[in-house]
Short mmCIF file of C-alpha atoms in Angstrom, two decimals:
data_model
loop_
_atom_site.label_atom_id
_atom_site.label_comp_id
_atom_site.label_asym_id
_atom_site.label_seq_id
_atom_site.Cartn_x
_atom_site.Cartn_y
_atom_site.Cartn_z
CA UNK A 1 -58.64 29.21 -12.97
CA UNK A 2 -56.85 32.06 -10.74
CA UNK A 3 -56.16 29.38 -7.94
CA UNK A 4 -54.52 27.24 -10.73
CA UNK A 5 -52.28 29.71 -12.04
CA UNK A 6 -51.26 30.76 -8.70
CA UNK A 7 -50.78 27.01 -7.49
CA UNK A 8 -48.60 26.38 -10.68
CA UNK A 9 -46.44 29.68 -10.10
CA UNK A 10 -45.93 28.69 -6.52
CA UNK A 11 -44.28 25.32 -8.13
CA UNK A 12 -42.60 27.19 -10.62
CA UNK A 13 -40.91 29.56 -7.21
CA UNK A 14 -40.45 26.26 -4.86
CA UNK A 15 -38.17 25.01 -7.90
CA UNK A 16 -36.57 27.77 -8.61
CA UNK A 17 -35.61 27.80 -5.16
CA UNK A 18 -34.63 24.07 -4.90
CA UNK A 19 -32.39 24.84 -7.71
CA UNK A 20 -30.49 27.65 -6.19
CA UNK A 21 -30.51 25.99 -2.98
CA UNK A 22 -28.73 23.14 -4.38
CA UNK A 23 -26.63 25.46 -6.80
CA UNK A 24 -25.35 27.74 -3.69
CA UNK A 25 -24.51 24.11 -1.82
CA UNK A 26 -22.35 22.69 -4.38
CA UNK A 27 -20.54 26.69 -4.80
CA UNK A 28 -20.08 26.18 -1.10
CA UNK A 29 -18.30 22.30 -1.51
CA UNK A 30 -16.42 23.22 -4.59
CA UNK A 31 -14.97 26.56 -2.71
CA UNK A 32 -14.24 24.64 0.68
CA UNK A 33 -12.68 22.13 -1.66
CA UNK A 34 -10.36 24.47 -3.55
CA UNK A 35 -9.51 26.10 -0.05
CA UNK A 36 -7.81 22.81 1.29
CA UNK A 37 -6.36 22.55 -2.33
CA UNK A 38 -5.05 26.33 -1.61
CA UNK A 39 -3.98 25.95 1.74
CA UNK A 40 -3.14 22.83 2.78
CA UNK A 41 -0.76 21.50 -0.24
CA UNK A 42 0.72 18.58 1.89
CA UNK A 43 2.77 16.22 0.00
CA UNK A 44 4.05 18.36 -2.79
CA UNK A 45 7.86 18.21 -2.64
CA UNK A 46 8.68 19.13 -6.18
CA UNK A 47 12.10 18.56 -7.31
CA UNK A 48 14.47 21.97 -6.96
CA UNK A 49 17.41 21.16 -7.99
CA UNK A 50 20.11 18.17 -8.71
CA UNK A 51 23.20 18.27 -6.15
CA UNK A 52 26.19 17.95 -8.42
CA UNK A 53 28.83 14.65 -7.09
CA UNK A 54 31.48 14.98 -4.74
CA UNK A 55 33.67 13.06 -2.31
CA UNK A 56 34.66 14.66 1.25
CA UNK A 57 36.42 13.18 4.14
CA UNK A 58 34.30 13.00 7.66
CA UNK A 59 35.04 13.53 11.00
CA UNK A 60 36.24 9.94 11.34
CA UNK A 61 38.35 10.30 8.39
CA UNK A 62 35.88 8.32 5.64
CA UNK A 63 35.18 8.76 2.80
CA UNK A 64 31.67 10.21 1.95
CA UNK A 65 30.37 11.05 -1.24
CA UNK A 66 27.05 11.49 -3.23
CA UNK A 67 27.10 7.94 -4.08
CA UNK A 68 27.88 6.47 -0.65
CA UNK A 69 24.31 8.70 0.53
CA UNK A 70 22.35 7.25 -2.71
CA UNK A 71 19.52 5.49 -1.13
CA UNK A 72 19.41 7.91 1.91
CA UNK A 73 17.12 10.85 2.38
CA UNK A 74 19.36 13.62 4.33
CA UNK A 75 19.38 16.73 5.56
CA UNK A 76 22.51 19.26 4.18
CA UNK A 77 23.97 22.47 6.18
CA UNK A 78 26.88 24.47 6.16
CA UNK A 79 28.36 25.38 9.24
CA UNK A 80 31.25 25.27 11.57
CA UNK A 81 32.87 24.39 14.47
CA UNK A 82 34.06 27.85 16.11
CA UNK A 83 30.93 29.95 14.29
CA UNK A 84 29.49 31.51 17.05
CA UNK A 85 26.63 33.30 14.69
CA UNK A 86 24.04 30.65 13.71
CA UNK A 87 25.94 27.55 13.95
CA UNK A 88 24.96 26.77 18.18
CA UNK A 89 21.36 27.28 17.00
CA UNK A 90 21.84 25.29 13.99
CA UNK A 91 23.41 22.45 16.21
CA UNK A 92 20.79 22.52 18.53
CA UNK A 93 18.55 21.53 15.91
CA UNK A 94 20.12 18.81 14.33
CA UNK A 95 20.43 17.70 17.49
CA UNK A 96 17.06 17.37 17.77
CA UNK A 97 16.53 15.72 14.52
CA UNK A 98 19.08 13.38 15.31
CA UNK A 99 17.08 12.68 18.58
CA UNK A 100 14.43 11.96 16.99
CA UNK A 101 15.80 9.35 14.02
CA UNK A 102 17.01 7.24 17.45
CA UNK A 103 13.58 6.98 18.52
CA UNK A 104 12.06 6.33 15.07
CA UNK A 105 13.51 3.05 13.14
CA UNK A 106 12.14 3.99 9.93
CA UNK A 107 13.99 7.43 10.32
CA UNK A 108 17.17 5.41 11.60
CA UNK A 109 17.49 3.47 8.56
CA UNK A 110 17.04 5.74 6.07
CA UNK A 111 17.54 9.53 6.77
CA UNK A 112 21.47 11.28 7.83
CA UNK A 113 22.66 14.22 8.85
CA UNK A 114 25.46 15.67 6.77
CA UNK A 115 27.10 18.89 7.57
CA UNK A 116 29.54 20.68 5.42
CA UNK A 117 31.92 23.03 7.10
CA UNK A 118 32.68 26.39 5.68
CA UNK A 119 36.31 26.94 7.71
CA UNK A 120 37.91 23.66 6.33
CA UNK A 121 41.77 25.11 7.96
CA UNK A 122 40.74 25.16 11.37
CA UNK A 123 38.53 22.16 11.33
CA UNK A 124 41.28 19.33 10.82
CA UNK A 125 39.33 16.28 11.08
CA UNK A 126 40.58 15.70 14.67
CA UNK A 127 38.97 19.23 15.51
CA UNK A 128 35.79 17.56 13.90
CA UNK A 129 36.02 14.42 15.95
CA UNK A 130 36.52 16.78 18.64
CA UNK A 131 33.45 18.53 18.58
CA UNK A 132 31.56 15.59 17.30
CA UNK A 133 32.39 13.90 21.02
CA UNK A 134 31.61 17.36 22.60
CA UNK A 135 28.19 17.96 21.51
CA UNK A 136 26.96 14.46 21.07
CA UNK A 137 26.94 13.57 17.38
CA UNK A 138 26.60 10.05 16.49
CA UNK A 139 28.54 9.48 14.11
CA UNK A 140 26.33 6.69 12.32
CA UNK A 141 24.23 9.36 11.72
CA UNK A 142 25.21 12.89 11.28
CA UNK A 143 28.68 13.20 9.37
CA UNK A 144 30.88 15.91 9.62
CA UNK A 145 32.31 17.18 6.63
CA UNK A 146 35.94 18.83 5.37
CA UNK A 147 37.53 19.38 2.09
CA UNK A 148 38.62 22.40 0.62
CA UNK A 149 37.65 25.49 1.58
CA UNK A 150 36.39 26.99 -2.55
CA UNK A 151 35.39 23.36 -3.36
CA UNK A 152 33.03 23.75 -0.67
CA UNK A 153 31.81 27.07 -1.08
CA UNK A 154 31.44 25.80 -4.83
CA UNK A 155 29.19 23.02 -4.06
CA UNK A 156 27.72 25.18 -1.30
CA UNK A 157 26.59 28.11 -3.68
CA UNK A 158 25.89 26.49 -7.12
CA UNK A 159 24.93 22.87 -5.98
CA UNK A 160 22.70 23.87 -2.78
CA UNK A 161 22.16 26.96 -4.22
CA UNK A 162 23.17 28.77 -0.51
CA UNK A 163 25.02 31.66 0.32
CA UNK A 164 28.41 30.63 1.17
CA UNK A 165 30.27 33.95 2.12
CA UNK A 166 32.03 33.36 -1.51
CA UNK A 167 34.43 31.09 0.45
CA UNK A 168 35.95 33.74 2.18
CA UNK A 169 38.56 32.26 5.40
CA UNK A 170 36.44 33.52 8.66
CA UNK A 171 37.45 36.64 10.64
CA UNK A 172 36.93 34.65 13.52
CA UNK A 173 34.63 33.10 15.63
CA UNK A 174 32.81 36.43 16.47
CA UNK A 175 31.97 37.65 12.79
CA UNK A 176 32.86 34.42 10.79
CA UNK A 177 31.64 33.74 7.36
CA UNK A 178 28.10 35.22 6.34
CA UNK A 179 26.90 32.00 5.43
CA UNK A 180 23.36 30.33 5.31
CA UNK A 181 21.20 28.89 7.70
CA UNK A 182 19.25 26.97 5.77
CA UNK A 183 18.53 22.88 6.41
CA UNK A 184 18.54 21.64 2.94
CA UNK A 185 16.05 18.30 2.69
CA UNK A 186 17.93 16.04 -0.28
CA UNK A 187 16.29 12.85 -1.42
CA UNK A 188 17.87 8.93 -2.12
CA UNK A 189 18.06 10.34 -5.84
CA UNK A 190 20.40 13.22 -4.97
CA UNK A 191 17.62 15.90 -5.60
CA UNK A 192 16.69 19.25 -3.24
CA UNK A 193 13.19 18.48 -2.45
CA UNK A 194 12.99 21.34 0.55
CA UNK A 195 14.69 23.99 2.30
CA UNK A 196 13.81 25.06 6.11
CA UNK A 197 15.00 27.25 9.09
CA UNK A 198 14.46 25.30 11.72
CA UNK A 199 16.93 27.51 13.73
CA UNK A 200 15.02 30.55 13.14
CA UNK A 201 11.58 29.94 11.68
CA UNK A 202 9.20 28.05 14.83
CA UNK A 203 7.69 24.70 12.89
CA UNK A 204 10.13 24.30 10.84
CA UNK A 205 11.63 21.54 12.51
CA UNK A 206 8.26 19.82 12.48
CA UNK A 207 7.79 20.21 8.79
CA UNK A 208 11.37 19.49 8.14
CA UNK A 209 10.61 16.12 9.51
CA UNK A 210 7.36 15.66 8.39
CA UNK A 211 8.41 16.02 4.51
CA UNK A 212 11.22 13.20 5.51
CA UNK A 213 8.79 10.62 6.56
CA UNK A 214 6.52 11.79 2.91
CA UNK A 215 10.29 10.95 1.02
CA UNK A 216 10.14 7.65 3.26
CA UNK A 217 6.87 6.83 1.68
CA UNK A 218 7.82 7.99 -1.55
CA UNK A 219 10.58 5.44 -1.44
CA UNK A 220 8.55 2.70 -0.56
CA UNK A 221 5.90 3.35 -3.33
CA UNK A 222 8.54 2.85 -5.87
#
């Protein structure tokens, strides 16, 4: 009788075991699970904001405008040409992007450059053509843009939502405008989907370019 009893408690502690065993397992899945959910949120490029229209002139002299880039994925900054802050940093690094759209036709098709600068009166377009030829920007796919000056610090500050220096004419080259450094990632639909430092934060570039190629497939999934 005593060996029975203890036979049938030693059941009763093999599955009570079994069931913590197999209870502590699926706490372990569900928690590495929610950790990749927690750290790893690839792919989510929620909509921040909608770029209002307008129409600017580029270093060529054409017309560009929110409905000639519909379709296109691009990347917005706000620069200029004798900025001697964080514009040669910010240069280098679309000049790496636009390196690397020539050696990826998907990218080529479908993804631009456009640049907005911030000191309109001393870049005519001829001092934008200029430094287009000097640093190596193609023109097929990195435009240049002028207008004037507040209209661009408008769209600057309440369409990109980007510190502009209030439009404020530069001091010159040494202090310049205060402006942003930000790389502003704008999808076919005219919406902010990201905003990076490649200049100044190291990966950014990566993930800048990454998120284009997710847009890419967005585009293609309908």
């Amino acid at each position: 009788m005593a060996n029975g009893v203890a036979g049938k408690s030693e059941r009763v502690s093999e599955g009570i075991l079994g069931w913590l065993s197999w209870s502590l397992l699926a706490v372990g899945i569900i928690a590495v699970v929610a950790g990749a959910f927690v750290w790893e949120p690839a792919g989510d490029l929620p909509v921040r904001r909608k770029i209002p229209p307008f129409e600017l002139n580029d270093q060529d002299g054409a017309k560009v405008s929110l409905d000639t880039l519909r379709g296109k994925i691009w990347v917005g900054t706000f620069m200029f040409t004798t900025c001697r802050n964080a514009c040669p940093a910010m240069a280098a690094e679309l000049l790496r992007i636009q390196k690397t759209i020539r050696n990826e036709g998907a990218l080529e098709e479908s993804l631009r450059l456009v640049s907005f600068t911030l000191d309109p009166g001393n870049d005519t377009q001829r001092r934008l053509a200029e430094y287009s030829k000097q640093q190596g920007i193609d023109s097929r796919l990195w435009s240049f843009l002028r207008g004037e000056r507040q209209d661009i610090a408008r769209l600057c500050e309440e369409g990109f939502g980007l510190s502009a220096g209030g439009g404020r004419e530069p001091a010159g080259p040494a202090l310049g405008v205060p402006h942003s450094d930000r790389f502003v990632l704008v999808d076919g639909r005219g919406q902010i989907r990201g905003y990076y430092r490649p200049s100044a934060v190291a990966g950014d570039l990566e993930k800048l370019i990454d998120a284009a190629r997710l847009l890419l497939e967005e585009d293609r999934e309908g």
